[in-house]
CSV table of C-alpha atoms in Angstrom, one decimal:
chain,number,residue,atom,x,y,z
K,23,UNK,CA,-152.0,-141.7,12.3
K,24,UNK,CA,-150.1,-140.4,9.8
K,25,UNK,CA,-148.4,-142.0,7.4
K,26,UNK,CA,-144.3,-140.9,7.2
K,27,UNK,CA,-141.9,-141.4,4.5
K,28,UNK,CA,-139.1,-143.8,4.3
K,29,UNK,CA,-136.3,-142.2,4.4
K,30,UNK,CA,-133.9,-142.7,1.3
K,31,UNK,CA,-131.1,-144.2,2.1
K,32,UNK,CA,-127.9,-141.7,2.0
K,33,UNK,CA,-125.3,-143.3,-1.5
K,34,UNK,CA,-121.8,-143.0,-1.5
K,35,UNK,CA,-121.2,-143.7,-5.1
K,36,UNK,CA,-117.2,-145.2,-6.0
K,37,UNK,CA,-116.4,-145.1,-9.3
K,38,UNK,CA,-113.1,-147.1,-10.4
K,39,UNK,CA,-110.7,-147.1,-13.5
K,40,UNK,CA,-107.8,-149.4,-13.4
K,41,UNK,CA,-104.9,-148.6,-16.0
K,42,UNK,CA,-103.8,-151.9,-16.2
K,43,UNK,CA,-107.5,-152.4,-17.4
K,44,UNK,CA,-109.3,-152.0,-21.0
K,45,UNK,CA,-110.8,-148.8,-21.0
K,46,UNK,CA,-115.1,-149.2,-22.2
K,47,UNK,CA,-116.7,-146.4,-21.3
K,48,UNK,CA,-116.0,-143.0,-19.5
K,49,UNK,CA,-115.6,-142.4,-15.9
K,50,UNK,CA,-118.3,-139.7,-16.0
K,51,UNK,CA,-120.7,-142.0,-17.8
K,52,UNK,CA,-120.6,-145.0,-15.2
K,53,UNK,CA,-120.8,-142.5,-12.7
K,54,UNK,CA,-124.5,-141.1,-14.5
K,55,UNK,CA,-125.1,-145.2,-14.9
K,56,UNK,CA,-124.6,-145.9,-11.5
K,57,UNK,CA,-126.5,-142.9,-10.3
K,58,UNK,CA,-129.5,-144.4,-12.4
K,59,UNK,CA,-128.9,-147.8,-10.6
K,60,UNK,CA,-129.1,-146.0,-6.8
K,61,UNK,CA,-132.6,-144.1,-7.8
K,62,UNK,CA,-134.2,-147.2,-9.5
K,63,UNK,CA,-133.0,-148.9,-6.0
K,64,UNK,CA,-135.0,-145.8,-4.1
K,65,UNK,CA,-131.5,-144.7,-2.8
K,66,UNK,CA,-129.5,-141.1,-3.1
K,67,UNK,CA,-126.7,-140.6,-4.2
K,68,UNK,CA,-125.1,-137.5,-1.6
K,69,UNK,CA,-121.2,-137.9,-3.1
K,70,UNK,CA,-119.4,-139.4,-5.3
K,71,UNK,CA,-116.1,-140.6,-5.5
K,72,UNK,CA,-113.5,-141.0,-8.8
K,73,UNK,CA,-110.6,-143.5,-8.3
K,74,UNK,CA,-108.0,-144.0,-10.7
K,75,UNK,CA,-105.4,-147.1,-9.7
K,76,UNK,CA,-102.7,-148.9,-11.6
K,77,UNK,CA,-104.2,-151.9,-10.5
K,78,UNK,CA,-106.4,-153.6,-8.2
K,79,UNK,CA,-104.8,-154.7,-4.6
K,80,UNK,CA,-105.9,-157.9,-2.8
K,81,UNK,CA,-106.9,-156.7,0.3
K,82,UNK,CA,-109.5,-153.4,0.0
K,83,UNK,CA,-109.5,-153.3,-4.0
K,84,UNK,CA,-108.2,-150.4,-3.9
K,85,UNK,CA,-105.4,-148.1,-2.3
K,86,UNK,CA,-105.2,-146.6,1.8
K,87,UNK,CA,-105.5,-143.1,0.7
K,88,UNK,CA,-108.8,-143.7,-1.4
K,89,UNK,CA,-110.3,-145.4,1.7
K,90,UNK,CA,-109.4,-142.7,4.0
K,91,UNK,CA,-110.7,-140.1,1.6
K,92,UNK,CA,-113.8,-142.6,1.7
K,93,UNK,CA,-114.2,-142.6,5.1
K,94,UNK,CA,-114.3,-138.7,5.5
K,95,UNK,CA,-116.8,-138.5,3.2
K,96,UNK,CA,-118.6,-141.4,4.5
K,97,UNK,CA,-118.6,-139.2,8.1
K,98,UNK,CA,-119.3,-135.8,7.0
K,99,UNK,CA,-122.3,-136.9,4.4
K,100,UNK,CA,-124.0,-139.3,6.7
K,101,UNK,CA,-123.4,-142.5,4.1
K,102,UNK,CA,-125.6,-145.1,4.8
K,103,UNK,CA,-124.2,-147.2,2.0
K,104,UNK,CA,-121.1,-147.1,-0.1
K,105,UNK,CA,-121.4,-148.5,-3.6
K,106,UNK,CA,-118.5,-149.6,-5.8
K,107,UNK,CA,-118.6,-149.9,-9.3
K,108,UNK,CA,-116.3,-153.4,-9.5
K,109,UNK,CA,-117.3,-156.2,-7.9
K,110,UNK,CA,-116.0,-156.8,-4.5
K,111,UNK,CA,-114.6,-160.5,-3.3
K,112,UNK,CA,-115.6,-161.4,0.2
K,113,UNK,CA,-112.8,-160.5,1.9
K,114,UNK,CA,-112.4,-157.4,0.4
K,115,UNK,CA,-115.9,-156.1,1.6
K,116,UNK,CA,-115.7,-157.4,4.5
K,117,UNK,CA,-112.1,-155.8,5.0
K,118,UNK,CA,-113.5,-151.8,3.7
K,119,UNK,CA,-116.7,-152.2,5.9
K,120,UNK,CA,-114.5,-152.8,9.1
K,121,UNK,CA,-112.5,-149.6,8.2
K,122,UNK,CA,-115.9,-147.3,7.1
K,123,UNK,CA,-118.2,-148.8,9.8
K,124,UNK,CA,-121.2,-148.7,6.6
K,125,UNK,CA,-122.9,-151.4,5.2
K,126,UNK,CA,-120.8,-152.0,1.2
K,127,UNK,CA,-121.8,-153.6,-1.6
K,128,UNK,CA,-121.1,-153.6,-5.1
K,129,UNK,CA,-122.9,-152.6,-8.8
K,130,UNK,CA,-123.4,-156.2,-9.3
K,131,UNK,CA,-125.2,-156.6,-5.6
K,132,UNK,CA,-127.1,-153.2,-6.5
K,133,UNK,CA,-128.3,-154.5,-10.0
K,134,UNK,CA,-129.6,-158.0,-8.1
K,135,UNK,CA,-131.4,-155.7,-5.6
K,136,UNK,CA,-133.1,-154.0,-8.1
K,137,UNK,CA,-134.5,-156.9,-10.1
K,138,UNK,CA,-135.3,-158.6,-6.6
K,139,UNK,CA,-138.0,-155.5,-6.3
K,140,UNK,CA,-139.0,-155.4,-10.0
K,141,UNK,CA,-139.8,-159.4,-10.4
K,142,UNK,CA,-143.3,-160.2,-10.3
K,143,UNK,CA,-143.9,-163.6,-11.8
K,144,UNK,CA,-142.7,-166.6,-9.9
K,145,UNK,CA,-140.2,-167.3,-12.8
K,146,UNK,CA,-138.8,-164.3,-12.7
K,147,UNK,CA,-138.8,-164.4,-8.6
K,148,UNK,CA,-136.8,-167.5,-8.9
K,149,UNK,CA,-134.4,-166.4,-11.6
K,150,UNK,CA,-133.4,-163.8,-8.9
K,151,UNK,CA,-133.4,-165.9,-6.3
K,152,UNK,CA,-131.1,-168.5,-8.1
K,153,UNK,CA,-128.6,-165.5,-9.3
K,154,UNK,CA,-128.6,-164.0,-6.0
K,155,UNK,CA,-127.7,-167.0,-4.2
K,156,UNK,CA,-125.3,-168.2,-6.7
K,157,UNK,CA,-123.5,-164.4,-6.1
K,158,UNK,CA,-123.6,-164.9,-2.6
K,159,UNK,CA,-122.6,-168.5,-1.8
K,160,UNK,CA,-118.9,-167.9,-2.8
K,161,UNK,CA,-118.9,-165.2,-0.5
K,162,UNK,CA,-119.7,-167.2,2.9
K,163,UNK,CA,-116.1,-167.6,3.3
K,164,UNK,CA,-115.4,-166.5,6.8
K,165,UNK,CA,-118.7,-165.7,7.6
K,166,UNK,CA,-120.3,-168.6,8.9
K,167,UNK,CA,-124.4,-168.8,8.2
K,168,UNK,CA,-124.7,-165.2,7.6
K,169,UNK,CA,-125.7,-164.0,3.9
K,170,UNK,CA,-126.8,-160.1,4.3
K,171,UNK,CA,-126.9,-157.7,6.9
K,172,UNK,CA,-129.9,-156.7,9.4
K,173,UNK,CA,-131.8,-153.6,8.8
K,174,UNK,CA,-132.6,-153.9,5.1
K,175,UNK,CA,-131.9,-150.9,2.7
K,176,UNK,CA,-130.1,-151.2,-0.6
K,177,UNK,CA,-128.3,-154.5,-1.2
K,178,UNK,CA,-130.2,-156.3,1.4
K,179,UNK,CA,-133.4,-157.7,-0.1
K,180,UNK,CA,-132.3,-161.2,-0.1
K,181,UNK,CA,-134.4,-164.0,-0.8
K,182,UNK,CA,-136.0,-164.5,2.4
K,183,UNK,CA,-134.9,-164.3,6.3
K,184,UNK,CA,-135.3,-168.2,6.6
K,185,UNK,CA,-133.2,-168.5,3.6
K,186,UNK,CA,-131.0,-166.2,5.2
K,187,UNK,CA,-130.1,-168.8,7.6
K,188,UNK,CA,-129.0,-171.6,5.5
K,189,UNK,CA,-126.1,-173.5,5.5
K,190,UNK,CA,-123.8,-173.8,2.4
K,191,UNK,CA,-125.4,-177.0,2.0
K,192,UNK,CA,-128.7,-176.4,2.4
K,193,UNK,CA,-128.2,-172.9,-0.4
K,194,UNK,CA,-126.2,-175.9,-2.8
K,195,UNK,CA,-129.6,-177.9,-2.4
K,196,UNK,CA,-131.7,-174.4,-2.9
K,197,UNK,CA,-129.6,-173.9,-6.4
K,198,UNK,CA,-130.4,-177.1,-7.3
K,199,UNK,CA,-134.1,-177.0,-6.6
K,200,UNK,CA,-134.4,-173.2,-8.8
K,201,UNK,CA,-132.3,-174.8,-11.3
K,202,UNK,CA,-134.8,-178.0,-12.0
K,203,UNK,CA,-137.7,-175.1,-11.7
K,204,UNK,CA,-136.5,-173.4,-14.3
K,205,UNK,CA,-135.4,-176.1,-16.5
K,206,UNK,CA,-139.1,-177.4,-16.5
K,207,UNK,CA,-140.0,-173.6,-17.2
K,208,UNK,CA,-137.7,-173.8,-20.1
K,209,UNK,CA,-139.3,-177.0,-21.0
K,210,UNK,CA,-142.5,-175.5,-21.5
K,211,UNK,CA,-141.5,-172.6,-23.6
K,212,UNK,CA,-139.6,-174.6,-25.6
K,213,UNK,CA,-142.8,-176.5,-26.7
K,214,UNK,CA,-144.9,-173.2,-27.0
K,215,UNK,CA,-141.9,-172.3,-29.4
K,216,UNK,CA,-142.4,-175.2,-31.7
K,217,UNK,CA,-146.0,-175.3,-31.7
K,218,UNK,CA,-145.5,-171.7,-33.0
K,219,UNK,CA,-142.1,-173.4,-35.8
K,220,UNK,CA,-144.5,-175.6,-36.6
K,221,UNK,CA,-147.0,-173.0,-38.0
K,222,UNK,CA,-144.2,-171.8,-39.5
K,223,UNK,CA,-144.8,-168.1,-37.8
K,224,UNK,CA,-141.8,-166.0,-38.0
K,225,UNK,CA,-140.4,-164.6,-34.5
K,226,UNK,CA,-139.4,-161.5,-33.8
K,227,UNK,CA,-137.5,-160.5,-30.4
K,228,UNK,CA,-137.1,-156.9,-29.3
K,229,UNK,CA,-133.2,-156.5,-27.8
K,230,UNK,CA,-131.9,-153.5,-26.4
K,231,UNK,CA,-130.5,-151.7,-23.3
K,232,UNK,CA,-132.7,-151.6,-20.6
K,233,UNK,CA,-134.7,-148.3,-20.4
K,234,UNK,CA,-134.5,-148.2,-24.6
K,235,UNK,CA,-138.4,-148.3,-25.3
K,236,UNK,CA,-139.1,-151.8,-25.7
K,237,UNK,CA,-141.5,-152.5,-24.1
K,238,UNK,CA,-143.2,-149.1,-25.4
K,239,UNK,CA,-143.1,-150.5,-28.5
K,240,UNK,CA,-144.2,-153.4,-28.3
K,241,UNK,CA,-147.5,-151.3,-26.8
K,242,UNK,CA,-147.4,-149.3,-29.8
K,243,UNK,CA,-147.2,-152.6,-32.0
K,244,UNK,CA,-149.8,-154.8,-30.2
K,245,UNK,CA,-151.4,-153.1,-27.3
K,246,UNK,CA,-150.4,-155.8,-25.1
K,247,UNK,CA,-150.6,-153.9,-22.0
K,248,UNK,CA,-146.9,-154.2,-21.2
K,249,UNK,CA,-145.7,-152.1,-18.1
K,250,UNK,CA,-143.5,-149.0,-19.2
K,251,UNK,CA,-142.2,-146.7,-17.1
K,252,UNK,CA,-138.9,-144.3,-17.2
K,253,UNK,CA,-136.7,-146.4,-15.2
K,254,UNK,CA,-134.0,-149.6,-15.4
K,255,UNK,CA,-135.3,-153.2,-15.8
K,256,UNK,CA,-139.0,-153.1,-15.6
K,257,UNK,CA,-139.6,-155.8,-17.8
K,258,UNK,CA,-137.9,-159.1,-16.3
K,259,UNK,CA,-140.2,-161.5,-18.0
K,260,UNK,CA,-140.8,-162.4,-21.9
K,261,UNK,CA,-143.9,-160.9,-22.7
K,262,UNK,CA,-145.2,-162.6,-26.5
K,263,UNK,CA,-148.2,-161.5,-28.7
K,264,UNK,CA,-148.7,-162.6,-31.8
K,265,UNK,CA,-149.4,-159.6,-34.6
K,266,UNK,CA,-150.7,-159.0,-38.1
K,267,UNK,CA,-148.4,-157.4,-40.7
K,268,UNK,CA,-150.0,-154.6,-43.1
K,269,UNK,CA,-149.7,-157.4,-45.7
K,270,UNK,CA,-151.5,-160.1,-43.9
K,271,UNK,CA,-148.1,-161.7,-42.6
K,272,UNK,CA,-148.9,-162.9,-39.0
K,273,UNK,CA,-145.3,-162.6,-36.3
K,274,UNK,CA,-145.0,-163.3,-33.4
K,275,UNK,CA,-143.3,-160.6,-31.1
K,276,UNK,CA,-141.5,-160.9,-27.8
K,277,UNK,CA,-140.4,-158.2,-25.5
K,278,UNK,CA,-137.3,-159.2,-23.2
K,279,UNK,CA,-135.4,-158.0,-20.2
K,280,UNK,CA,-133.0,-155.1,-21.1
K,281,UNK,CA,-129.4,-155.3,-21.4
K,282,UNK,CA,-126.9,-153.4,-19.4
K,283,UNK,CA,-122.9,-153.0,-19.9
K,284,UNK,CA,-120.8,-155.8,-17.9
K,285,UNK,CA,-124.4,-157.6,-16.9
K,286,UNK,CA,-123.6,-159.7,-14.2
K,287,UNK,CA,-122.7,-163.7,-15.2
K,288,UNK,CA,-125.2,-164.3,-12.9
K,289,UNK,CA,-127.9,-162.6,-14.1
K,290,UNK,CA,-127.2,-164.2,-17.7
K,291,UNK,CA,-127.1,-167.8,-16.9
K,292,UNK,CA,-130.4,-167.2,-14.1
K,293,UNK,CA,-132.3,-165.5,-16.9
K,294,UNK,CA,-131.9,-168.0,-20.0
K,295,UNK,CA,-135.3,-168.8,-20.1
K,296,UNK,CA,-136.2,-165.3,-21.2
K,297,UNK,CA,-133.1,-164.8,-23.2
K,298,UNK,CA,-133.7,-168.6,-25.3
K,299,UNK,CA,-136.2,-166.3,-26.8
K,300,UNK,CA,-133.8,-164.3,-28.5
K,301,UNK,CA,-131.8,-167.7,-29.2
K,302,UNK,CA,-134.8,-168.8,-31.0
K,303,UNK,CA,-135.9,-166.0,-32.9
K,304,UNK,CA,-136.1,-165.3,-36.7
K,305,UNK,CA,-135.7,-161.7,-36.3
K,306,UNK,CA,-134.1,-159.4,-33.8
K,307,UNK,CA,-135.3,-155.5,-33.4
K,308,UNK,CA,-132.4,-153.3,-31.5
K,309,UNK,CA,-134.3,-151.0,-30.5
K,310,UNK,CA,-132.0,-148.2,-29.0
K,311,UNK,CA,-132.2,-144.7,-27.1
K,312,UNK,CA,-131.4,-142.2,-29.7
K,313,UNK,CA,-131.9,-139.6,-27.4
K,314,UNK,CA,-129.0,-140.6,-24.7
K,315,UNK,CA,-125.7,-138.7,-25.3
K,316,UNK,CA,-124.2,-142.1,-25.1
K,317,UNK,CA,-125.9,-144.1,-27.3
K,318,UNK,CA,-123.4,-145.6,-29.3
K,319,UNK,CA,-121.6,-146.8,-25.9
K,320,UNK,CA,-125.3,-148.1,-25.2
K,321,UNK,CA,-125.6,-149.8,-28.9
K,322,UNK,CA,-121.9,-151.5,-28.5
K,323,UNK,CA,-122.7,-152.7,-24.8
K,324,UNK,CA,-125.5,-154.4,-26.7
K,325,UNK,CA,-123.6,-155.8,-29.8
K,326,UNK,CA,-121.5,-157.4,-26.8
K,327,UNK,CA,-124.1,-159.4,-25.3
K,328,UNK,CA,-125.7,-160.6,-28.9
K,329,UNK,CA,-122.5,-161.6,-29.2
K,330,UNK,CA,-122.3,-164.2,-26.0
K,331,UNK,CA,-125.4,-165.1,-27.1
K,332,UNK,CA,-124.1,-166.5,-30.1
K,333,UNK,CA,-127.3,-164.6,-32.3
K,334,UNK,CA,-125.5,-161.9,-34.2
K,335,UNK,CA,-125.6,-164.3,-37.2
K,336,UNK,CA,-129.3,-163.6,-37.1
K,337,UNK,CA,-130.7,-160.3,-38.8
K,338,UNK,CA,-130.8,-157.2,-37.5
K,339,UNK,CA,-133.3,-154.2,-36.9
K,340,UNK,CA,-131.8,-151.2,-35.9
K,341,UNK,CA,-135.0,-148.9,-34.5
K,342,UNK,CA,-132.8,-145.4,-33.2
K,343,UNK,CA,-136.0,-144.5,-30.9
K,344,UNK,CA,-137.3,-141.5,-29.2
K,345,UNK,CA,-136.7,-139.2,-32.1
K,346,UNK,CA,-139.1,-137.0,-30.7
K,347,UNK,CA,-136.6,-135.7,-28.4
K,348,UNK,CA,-134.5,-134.6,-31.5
K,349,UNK,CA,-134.4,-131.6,-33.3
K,350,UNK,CA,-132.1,-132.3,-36.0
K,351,UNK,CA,-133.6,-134.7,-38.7
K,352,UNK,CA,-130.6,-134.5,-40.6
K,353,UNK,CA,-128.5,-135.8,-38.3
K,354,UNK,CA,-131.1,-138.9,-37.6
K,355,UNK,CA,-131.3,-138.9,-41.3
K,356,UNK,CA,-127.7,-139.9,-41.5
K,357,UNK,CA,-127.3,-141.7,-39.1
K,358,UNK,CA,-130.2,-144.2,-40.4
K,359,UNK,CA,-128.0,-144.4,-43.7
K,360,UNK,CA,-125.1,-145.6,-41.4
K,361,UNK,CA,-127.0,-148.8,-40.5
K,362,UNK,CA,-128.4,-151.5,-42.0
K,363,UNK,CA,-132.0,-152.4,-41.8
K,364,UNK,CA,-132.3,-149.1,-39.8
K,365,UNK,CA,-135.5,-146.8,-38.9
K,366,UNK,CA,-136.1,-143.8,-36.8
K,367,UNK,CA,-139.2,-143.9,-35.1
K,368,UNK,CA,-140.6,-142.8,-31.5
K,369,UNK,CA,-142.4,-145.5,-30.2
K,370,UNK,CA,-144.2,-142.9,-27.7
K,371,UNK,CA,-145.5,-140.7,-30.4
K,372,UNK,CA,-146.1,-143.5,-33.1
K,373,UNK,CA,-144.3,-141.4,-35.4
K,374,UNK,CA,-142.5,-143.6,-38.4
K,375,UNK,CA,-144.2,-147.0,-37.0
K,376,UNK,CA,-145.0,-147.9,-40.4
K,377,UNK,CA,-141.6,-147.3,-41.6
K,378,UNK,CA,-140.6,-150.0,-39.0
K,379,UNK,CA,-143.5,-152.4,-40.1
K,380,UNK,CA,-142.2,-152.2,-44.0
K,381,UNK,CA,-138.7,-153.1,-42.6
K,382,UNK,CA,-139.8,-156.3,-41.0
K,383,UNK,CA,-142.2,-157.0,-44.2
K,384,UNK,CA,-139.1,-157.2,-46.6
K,385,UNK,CA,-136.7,-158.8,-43.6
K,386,UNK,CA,-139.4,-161.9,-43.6
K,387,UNK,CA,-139.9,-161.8,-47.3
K,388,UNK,CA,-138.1,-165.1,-47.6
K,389,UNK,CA,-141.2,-166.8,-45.7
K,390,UNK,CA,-143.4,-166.2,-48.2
K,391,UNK,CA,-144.2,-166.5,-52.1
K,392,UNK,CA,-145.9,-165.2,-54.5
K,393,UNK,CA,-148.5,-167.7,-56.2
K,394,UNK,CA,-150.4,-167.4,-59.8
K,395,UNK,CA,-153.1,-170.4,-59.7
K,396,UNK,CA,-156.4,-171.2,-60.7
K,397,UNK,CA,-158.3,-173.1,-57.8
K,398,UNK,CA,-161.4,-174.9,-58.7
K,399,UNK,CA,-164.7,-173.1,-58.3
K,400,UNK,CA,-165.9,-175.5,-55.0
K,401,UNK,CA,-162.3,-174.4,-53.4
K,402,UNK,CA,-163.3,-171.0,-51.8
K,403,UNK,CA,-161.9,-172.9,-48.3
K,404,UNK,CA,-158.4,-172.1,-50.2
K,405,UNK,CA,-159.9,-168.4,-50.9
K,406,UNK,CA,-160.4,-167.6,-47.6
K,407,UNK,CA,-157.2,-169.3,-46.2
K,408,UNK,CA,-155.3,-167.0,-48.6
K,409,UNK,CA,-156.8,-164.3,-47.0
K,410,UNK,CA,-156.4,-165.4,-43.3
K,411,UNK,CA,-152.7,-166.3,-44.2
K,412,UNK,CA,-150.9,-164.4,-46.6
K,413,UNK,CA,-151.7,-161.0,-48.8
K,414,UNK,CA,-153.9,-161.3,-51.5
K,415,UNK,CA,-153.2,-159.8,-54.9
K,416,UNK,CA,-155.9,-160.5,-57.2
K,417,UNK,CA,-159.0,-162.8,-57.7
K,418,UNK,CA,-161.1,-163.3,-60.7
K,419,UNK,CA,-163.9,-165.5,-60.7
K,420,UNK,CA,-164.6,-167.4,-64.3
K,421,UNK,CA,-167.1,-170.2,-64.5
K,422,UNK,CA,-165.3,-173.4,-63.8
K,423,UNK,CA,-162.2,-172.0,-61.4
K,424,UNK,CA,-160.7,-168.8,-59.6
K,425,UNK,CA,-157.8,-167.6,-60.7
K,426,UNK,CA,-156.2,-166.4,-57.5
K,427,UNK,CA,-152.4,-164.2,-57.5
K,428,UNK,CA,-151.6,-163.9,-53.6
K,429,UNK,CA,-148.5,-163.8,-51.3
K,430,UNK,CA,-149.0,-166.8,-48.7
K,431,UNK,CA,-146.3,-168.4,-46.3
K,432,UNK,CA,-144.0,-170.9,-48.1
K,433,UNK,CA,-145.4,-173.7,-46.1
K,434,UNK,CA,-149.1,-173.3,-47.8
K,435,UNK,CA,-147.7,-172.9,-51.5
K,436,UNK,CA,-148.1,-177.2,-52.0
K,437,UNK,CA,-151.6,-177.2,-50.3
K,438,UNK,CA,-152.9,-174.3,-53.7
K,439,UNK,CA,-150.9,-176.4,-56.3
K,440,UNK,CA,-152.3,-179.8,-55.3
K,441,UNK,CA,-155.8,-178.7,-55.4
């Protein structure tokens, strides 16, 4: 028997700008945004619709001539899904579907979706659950027991049929229960993190927007193995290797899930296990697409969620990456000299990975010192640990002692002097 296709569901895409509204980013670029969003999903997007209102209305968001002009297209494009780019209340949804006879859902029930079908770890399964439950449970209003259509598609992959079939009381207990999870979770990287303080290893986190090159880089860094691929949100869990600077200077580096303009509350307060790695970091390495025509509107969106974080005291690596689909070096010249602690590098090609690696060196400087001592003859214990932990200089050996000059971590500078 042959095997056939699934057929990809056909996307009705509605983009909306409210004037009454702060004005972020172009019509035309969360239009390309959401278009991303629909193929990551393993939709199609088969129209498109641009809606500009003075402000939202209560009942269908937005006005009766957008919905007709909705409808038609819904009819003559055979929509199986209509997709709005603000979130929808309950009532609201509820109130367009009954007029466009499709399943609707919003960009914020269309980003869930798509981290529902990239989690693969049980932490990151639960974070999902947890932010798709805590999305949905407001929205029972009205209809009883039910929490997603049947028929599955875009939008629908839920945590479970039987979960499906809870009562608000029994989803309040199931928030409760992912919530203790993922506290003891937290629990536990919180005491891998200070085993790792107490060693006095600096941390470094890689931030961006999702589909930036993270994850690619850290590859490039420490061939951990990390999954890449061209797409939104494939990395949903902290990956962490430890790696040896040119100068001896062992980090620690963690990839994290991308970062996405107006990312859901939801998705925030579910994921702060991974993003307490960022919290906790010494260092943070921005690592942006220099490549998209938007990148400063990616760079910002980022900026904005460092901010909620509370880390943007912390220092800053700006990597501009995937200079290897740019021509113009003068342009990525100057824009390097616009930032601080900037590099240009393609984490693909390896090109300018060193450049990157010198940055972090004098970024961490302050964890390290540089010695001049002389270490008794019988010490070579304190020979080799230089070597093992810090950048050594020079050694001379005399009869009675070793003079030693060497950069090693603050923390070891008493155990030389002492000896």
């Amino acid at each position: 028997m042959e095997n056939v296709e699934e057929k990809r569901e056909n996307v009705l895409l509605v983009v909306i700008e409210f004037k009454a509204q702060k004005k972020e980013w172009p019509m035309k670029e969360i239009l390309n945004e959401m278009t991303e969003l629909v193929v990551a999903c393993g939709g199609e997007v088969v129209d498109s619709i641009l809606c500009r209102d003075q402000r939202p209305t209560a009942s269908h968001l937005i006005g009766e001539g957008k919905i007709k002009e909705i409808a038609q297209s819904v009819g003559l494009n055979d929509v199986d899904t209509v997709i709005f780019s603000q979130d929808l209340k309950g009532s609201q949804q509820r109130n367009i579907e009954n007029v466009l006879k499709v399943k609707t859902i919003d960009r914020t029930q269309l980003i869930l979706d798509i981290f529902a079908k990239r989690a693969r770890t049980s932490e990151a399964k639960a974070q999902v659950e947890l932010a798709q439950l805590e999305y949905l449970l407001p929205r029972l209003v009205g209809k009883g027991v039910e929490l997603s259509r049947l028929g599955g598609g875009i939008g629908t992959l839920g945590p479970g049929e039987t979960k499906l079939e809870m009562d608000r009381r029994r989803i309040s207990q199931r928030i409760d229960k992912l919530k203790k999870n993922l506290k003891d979770i937290t629990a536990n990287h919180s005491l891998r993190r200070k085993k790792r303080q107490k060693r006095h290893i600096p941390t470094l986190s890689l931030v961006g927007y999702t589909n930036a090159g993270k994850s690619t880089l850290l590859n490039a860094l420490t061939e951990a193995g990390q999954e890449t691929k061209d797409g939104l949100f494939t990395t949903l869990t902290s990956l962490t290797r430890q790696f040896v600077l040119p100068n001896q200077q062992k980090i620690v580096l963690s990839d994290t899930v991308g970062f996405m303009r107006a990312l859901p509350h939801h998705l925030i307060e579910s994921f702060k296990t991974t993003l307490d790695e960022v919290r906790e970091s010494d260092v943070l390495i921005h690592v942006v697409d220099v490549s998209h025509s938007q990148f400063r509107f990616l760079f910002d969106s980022v900026i904005k969620v460092l901010a909620e974080l509370n880390v943007l005291e912390k220092p800053i690596i700006n990597v501009f990456n995937k200079i290897d689909r740019i021509d113009d070096k003068v342009w990525l010249n100057d824009l390097r000299n616009n930032y601080q602690h900037a590099v240009c590098v393609s984490a693909q090609s390896g090109d300018n990975l060193n450049d990157l690696l010198e940055t972090i060196i004098c970024l961490i400087d302050s964890y390290r010192k540089e010695i001049i001592v002389d270490v008794p003859i019988d010490r070579m214990d304190l020979i080799n640990l230089a070597h093992e932990e810090g950048e050594v200089l020079s050694v001379k050996y005399y009869s009675d002692k070793i003079n030693l000059r060497a950069n090693i971590p603050q923390h070891l500078v008493g155990r030389f002097y002492r000896c």
